Short mmCIF file of C-alpha atoms in Angstrom, two decimals:
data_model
loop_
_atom_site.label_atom_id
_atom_site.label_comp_id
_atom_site.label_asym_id
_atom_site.label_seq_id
_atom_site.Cartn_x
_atom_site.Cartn_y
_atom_site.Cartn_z
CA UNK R 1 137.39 162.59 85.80
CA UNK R 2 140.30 160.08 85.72
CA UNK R 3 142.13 162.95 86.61
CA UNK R 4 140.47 163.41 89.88
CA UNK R 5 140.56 160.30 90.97
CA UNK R 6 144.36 159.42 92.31
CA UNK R 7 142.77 156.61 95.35
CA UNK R 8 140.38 154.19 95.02
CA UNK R 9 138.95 151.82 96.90
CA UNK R 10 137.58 148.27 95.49
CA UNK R 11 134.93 146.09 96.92
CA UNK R 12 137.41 142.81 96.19
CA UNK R 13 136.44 139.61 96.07
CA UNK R 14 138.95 137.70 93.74
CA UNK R 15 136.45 136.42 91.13
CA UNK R 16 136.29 137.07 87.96
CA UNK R 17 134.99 140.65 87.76
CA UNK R 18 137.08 142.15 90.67
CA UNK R 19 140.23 140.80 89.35
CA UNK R 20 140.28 142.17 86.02
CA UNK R 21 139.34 145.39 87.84
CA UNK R 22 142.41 146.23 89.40
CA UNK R 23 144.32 146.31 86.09
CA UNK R 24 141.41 147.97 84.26
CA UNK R 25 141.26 150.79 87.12
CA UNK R 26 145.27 151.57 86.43
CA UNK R 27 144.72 151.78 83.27
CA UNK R 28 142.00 154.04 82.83
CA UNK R 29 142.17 155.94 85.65
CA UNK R 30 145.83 157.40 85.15
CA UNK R 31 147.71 154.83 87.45
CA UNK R 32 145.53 155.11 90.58
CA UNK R 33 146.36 153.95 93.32
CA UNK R 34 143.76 150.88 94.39
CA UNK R 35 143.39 149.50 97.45
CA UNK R 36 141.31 146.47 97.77
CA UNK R 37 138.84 145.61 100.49
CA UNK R 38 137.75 141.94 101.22
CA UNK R 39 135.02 141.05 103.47
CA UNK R 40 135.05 137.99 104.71
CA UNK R 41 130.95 137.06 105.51
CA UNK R 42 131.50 133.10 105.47
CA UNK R 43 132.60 131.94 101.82
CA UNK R 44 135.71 130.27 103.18
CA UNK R 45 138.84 129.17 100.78
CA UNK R 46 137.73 131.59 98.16
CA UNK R 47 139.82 134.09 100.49
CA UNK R 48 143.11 131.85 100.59
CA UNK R 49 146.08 133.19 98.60
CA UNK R 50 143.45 137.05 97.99
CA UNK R 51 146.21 139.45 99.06
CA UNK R 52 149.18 137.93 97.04
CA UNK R 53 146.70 137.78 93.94
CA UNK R 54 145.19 141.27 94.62
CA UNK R 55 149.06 142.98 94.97
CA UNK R 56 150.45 141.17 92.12
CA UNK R 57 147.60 142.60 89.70
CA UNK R 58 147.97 146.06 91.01
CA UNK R 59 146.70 146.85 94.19
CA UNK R 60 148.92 148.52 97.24
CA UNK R 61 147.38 146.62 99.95
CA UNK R 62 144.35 144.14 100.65
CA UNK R 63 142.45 144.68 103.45
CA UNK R 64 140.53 141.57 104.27
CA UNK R 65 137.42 142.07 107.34
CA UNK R 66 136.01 139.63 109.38
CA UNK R 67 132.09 140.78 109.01
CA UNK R 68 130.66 137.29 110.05
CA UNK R 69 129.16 138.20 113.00
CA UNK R 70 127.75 141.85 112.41
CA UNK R 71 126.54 140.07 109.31
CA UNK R 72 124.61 137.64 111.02
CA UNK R 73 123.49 139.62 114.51
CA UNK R 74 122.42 143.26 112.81
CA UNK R 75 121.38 141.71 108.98
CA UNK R 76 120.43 137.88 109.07
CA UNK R 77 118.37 137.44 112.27
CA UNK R 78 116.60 140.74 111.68
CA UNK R 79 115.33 139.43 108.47
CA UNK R 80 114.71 136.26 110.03
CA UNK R 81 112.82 137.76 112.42
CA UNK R 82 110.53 139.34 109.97
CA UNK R 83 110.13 135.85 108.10
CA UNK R 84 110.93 138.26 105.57
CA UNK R 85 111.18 135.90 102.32
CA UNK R 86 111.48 137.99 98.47
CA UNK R 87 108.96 136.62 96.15
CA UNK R 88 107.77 133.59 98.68
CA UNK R 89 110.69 131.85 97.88
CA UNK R 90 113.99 133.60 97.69
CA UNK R 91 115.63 134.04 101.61
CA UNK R 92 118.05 137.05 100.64
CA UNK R 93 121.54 135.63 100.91
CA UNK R 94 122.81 137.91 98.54
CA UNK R 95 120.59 140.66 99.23
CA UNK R 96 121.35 141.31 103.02
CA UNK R 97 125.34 140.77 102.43
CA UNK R 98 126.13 143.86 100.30
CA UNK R 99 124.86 146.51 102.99
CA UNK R 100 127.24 145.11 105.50
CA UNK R 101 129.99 144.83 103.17
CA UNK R 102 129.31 148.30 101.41
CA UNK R 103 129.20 149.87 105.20
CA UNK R 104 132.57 148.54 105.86
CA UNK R 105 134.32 149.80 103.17
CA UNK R 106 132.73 153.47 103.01
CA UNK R 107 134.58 153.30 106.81
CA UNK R 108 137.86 151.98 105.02
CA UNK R 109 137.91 154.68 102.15
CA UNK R 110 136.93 157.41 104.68
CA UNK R 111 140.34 156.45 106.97
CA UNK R 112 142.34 155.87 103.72
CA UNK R 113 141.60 159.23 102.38
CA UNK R 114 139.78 157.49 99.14
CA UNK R 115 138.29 159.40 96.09
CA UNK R 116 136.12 156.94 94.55
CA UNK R 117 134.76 153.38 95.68
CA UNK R 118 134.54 150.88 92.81
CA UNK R 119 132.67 147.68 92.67
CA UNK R 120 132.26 144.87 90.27
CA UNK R 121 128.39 144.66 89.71
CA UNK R 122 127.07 144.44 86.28
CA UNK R 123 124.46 146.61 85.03
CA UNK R 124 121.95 144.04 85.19
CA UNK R 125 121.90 143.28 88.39
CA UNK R 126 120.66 144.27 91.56
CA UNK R 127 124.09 144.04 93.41
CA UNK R 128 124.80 147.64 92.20
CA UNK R 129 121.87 149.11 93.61
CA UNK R 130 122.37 147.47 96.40
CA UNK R 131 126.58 148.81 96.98
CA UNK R 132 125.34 152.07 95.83
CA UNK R 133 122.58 152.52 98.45
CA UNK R 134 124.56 152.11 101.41
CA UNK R 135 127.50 153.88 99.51
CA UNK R 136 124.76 157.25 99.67
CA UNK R 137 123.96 156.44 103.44
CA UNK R 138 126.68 156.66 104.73
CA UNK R 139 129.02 159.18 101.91
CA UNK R 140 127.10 160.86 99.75
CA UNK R 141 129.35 162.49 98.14
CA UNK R 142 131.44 159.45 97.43
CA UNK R 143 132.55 159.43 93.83
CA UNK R 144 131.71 155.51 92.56
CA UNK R 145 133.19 153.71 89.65
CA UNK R 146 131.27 150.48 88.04
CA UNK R 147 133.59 149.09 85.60
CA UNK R 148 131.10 147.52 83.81
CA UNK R 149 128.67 150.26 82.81
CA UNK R 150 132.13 152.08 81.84
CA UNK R 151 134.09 149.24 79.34
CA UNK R 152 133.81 147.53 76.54
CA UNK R 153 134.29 144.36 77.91
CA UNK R 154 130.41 142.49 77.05
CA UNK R 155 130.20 139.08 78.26
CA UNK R 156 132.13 136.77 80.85
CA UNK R 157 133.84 135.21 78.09
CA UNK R 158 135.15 138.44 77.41
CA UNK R 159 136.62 139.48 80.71
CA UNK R 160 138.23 135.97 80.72
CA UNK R 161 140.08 136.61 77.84
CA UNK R 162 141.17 140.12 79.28
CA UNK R 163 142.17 138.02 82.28
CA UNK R 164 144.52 135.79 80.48
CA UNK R 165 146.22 138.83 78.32
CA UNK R 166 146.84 140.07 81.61
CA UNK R 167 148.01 137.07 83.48
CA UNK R 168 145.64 137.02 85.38
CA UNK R 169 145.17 133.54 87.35
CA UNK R 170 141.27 132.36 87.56
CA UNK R 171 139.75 129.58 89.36
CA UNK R 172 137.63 129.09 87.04
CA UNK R 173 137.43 127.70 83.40
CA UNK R 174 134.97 128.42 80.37
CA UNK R 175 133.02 125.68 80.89
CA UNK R 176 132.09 125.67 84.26
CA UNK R 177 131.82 129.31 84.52
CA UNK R 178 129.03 129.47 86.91
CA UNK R 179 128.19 132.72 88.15
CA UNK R 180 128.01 132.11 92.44
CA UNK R 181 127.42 134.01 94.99
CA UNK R 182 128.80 132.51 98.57
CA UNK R 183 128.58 133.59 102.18
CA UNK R 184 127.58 132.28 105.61
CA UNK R 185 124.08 131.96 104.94
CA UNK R 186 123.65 130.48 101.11
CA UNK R 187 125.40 129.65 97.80
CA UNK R 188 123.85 130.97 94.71
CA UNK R 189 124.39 129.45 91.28
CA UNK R 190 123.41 131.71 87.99
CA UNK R 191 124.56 131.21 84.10
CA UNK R 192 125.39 128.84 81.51
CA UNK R 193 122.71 125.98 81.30
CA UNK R 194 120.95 127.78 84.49
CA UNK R 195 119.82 130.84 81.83
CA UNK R 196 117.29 128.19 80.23
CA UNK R 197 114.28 127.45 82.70
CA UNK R 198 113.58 124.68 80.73
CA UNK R 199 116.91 122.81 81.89
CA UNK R 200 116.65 120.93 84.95
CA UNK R 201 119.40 121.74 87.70
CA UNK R 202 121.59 118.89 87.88
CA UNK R 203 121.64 118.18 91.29
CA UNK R 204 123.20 115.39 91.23
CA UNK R 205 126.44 116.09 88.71
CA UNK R 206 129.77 115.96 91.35
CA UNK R 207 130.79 119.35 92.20
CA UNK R 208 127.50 121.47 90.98
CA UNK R 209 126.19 121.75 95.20
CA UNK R 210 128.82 122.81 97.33
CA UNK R 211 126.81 122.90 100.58
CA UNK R 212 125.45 119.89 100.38
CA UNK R 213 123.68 117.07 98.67
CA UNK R 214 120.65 116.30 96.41
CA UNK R 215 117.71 114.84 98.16
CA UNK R 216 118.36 111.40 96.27
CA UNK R 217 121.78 111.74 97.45
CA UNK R 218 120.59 111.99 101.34
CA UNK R 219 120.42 108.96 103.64
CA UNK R 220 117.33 107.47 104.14
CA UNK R 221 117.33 107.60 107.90
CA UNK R 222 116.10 110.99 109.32
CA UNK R 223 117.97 113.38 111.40
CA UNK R 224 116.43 115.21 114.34
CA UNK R 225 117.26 118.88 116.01
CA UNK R 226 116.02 120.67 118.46
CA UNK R 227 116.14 124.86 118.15
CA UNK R 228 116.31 127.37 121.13
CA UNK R 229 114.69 130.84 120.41
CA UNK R 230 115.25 133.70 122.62
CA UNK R 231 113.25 136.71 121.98
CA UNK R 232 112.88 135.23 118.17
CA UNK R 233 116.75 134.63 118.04
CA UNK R 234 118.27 131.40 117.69
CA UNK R 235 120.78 130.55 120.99
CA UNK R 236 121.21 126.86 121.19
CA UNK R 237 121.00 123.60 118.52
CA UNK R 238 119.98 120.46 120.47
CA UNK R 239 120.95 121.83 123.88
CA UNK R 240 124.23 123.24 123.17
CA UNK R 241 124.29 127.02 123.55
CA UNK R 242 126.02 128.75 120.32
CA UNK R 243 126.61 132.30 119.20
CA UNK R 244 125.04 133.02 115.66
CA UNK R 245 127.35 132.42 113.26
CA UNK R 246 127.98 128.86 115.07
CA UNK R 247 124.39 128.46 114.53
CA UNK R 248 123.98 128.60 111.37
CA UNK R 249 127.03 126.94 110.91
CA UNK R 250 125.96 123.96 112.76
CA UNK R 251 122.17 124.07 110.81
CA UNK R 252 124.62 123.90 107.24
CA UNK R 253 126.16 121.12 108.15
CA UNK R 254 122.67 119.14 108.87
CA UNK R 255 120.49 120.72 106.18
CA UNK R 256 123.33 120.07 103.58
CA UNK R 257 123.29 116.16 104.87
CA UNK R 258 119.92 116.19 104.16
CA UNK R 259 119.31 117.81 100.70
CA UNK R 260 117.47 120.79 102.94
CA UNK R 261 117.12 124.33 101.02
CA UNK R 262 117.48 123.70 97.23
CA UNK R 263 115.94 126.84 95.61
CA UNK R 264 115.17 126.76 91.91
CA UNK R 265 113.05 129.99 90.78
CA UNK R 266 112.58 132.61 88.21
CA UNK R 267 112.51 135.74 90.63
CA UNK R 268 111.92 139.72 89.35
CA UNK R 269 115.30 141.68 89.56
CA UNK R 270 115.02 145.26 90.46
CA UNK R 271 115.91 146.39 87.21
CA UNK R 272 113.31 144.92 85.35
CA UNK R 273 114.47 141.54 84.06
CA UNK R 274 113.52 138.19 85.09
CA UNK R 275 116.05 135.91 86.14
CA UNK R 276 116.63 132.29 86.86
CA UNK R 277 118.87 131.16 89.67
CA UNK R 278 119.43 127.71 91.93
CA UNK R 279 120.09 128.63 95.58
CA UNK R 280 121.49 126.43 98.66
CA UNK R 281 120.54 127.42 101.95
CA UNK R 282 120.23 124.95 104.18
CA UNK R 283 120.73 126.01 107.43
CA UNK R 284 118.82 129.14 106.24
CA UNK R 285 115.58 127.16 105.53
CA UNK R 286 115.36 125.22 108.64
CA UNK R 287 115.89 128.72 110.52
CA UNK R 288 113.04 130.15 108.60
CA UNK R 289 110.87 127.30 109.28
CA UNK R 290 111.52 126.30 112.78
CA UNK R 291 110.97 129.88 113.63
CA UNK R 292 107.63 130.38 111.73
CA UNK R 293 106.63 127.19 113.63
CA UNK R 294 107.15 128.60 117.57
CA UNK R 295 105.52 132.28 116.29
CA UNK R 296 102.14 129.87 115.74
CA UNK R 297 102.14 129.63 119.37
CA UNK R 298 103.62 132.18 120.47
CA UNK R 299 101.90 135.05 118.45
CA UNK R 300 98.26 136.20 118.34
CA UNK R 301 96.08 135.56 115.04
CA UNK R 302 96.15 139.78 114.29
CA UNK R 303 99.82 140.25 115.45
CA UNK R 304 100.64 136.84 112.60
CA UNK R 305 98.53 138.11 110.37
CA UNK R 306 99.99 141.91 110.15
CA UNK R 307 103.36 140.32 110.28
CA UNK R 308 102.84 138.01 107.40
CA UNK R 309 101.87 141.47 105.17
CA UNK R 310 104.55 143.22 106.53
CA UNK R 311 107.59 140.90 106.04
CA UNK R 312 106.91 141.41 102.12
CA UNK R 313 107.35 144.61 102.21
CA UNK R 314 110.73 143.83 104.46
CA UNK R 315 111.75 141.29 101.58
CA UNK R 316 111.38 144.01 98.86
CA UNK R 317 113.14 146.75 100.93
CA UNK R 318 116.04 143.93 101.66
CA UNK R 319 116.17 142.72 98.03
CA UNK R 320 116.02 146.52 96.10
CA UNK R 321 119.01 147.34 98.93
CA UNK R 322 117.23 149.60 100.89
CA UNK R 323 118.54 148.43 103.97
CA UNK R 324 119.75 151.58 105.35
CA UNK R 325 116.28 153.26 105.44
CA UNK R 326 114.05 154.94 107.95
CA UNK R 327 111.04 153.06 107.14
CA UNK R 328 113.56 149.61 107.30
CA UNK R 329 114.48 150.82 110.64
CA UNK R 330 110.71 151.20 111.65
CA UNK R 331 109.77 147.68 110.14
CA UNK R 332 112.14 145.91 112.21
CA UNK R 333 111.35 148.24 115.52
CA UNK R 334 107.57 146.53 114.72
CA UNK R 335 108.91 142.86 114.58
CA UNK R 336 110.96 143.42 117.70
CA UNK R 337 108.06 144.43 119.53
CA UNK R 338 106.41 140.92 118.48
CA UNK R 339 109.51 139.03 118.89
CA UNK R 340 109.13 139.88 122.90
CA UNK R 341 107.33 136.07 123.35
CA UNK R 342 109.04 134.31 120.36
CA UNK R 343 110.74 132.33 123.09
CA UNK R 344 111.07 128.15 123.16
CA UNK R 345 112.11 124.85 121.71
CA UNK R 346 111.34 123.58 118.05
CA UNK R 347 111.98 120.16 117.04
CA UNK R 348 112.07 119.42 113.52
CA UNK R 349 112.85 115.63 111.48
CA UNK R 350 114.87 116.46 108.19
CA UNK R 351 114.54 113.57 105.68
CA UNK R 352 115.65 113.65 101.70
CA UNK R 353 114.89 117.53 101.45
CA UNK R 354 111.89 117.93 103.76
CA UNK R 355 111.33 119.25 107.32
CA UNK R 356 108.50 117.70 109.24
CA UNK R 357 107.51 119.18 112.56
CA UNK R 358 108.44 116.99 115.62
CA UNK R 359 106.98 119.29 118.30
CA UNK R 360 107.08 123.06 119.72
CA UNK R 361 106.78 124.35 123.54
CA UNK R 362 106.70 127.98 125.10
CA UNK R 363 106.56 129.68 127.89
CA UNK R 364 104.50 131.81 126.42
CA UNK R 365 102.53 129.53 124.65
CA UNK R 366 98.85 131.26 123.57
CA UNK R 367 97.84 127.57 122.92
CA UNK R 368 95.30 126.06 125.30
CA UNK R 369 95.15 121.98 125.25
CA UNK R 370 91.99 122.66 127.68
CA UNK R 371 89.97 125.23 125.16
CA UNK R 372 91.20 123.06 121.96
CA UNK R 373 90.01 119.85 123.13
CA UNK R 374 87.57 117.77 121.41
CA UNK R 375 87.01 115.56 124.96
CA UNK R 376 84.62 117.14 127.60
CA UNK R 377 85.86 120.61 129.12
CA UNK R 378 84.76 123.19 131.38
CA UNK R 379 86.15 126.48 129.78
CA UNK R 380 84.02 126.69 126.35
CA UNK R 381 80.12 126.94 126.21
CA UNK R 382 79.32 125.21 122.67
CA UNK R 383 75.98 126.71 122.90
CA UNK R 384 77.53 130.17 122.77
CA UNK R 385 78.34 129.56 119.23
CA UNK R 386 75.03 129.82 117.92
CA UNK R 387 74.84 133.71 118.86
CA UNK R 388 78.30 134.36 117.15
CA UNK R 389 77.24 132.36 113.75
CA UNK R 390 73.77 134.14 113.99
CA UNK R 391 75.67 137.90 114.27
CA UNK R 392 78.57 136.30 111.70
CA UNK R 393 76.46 135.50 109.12
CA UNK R 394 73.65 138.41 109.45
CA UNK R 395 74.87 140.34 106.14
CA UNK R 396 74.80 137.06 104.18
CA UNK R 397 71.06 135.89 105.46
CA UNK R 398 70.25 140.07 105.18
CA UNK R 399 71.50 139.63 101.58
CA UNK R 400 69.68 136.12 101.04
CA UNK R 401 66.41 137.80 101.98
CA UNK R 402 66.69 140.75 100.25
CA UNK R 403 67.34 139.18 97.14
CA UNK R 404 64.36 136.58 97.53
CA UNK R 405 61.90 139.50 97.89
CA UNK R 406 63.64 141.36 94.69
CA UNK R 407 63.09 138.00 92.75
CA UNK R 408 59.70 138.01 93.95
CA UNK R 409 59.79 135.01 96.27
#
């Protein structure tokens, strides 16, 4: 095989795994040539100084692709949309970046003529599952190389020290070697004390959040905002129309301020494992929740209800990386249909880690202040719900009855 493969492309990020890869590839792959592909989706400064790194360990080029925006207009308010959530807690950060970034550089090897595309994934996770997917949708014959169900390297102390016998530089040390996951949306944090569930997350050590604070840490005075929806897509924060990324830009910056979207949970990889992470998405949560809040207005009770069932079938098919699926592509042509009225304002307080509803309006509002009222009205016959208990409750008085006579009473 190494004979084969004389081009390959690498999904590059500059950590720890992708930078020992370069080296490793030349090595064992008879002095391939490697080309590395960075996608930027929103994890700022960890791109400074990538190309001079990536060429002085090997590679012939970087490539290094803005993604932002498709990330956030074809993956992130799709799943929105859904109120697709993984396990009733996780909101897919990781998940719905790798088909973006996995689509983008099948196009890259494709124009550079590539044999193989190579990632950094373990073979524990559900990252390479994810690549791999959208790697078959779009070249299924692509030849792919993952390192680590190939070496002998076993552990991230390990790969450090191949790091340093290759002079390699790291950001990071031994001791705060925090597996993370950054991008637009949310930071993830797995590893070291993280691996016990027993440990609590210290939220409050300097430098542990990165997107913002603790709730202890927020101020004590609340801050409000006020969330356009068009068509069950965010367009405005407080008045001021935005483009997406802006958005959830802008919602960071106020959720971090106040301790908004710490995840800590235990969630079921694909592979079979369970596995403890902390997650910080701010901006994220206050999307998910201002948007479930106008949809209780906006949306009939069966319409909410088949929605709800749906969007965890979404989350799985987003978290296993089947993104790039027909019945995906059917799912979200369903939530677009009920997205149609999922137009208004939400107003939310965020205080110390909590969001409190502070009012919703619609056009299309499906709530009547006249027919809700507990003060006289002239739209709802009380006496009218008699005959609907009476017909409501006939299999439980049938059943009553029935028994009575059995029992002999």
């Amino acid at each position: 095989m190494a004979k084969e493969i004389k081009k390959v492309v690498l999904a590059y990020s500059g950590g720890l795994d992708t930078s020992i890869i370069i080296p490793w590839l030349k090595e064992n792959y008879n002095n391939c040539e490697v080309i590395a592909v960075s996608a930027d989706v929103g994890q700022g400064t960890e791109l400074d100084g990538l190309e001079e790194k990536a060429i002085k360990t090997g590679a012939s080029k970087l490539y290094i692709e803005d993604l932002n925006k498709e990330f956030v207009e074809d993956f992130i308010f799709p799943t929105v949309k859904a109120q697709a959530v993984y396990e009733g807690r996780y909101l897919l950060g990781t998940s719905f970046a790798r088909p973006v970034i996995a689509k983008r550089i099948v196009e890259i090897a494709k124009k550079e003529g590539a044999d193989a595309i190579c990632h950094g994934c373990t073979g524990k996770g559900n990252d390479q599952v994810r690549f791999e997917l959208a790697i078959k949708a779009f070249a299924p014959e692509m030849t792919v190389i993952a390192p680590w169900r190939e070496w002998d390297i076993k552990s991230r102390d390990e790969e450090i020290d191949y790091a340093e016998a290759h002079n390699i530089p790291l950001k990071i040390n031994r001791e705060t070697n925090y597996s993370k996951d950054k991008n637009l949306w949310h930071l993830s944090h797995e590893g070291l004390d993280l691996e016990d569930p027993a440990n609590e997350p210290q939220y409050e050590k300097p430098g542990f959040l990165e997107l913002g604070v603790s709730p202890i840490q927020a101020p004590d005075k609340p801050t409000y905002v006020t969330i356009h929806f068009e068509k069950g897509i965010p367009t405005a924060i407080d008045g001021v129309e935005m483009d997406g990324v802006s958005v959830i830009k802008k919602l960071n910056e106020l959720g971090g301020a106040n301790g908004i979207g710490l995840t800590d949970i235990v969630e079921n990889r694909l592979v079979g494992m369970k596995s403890r992470g902390v997650y910080e998405t701010p901006g994220g949560t206050i999307l998910y929740h201002a948007h479930e809040v106008l949809e209780t207005i906006t949306l009939d009770k069966m319409t909410q209800r088949m929605k709800a069932k749906l969007a965890i079938d979404f989350a799985d098919l987003v978290y296993n990386g089947q993104w790039f699926t027909p019945v995906r592509e059917a799912l979200s042509a369903f939530v677009d249909k009920t997205q149609e009225t999922v137009t208004g304002d939400v107003k939310l307080k965020l205080y110390k880690g909590n969001i409190i509803n502070a009012g919703v309006t619609s056009p299309y509002t499906l709530y009547d202040e006249e027919v809700a009222t507990f003060d006289a009205d002239d739209v709802y016959n009380q006496a009218e719900a008699e005959g609907f208990i009476n017909l409501f409750g006939l299999p439980i008085k049938v059943k009553a009855m029935l028994d009575a006579k059995r029992n002999g009473k």
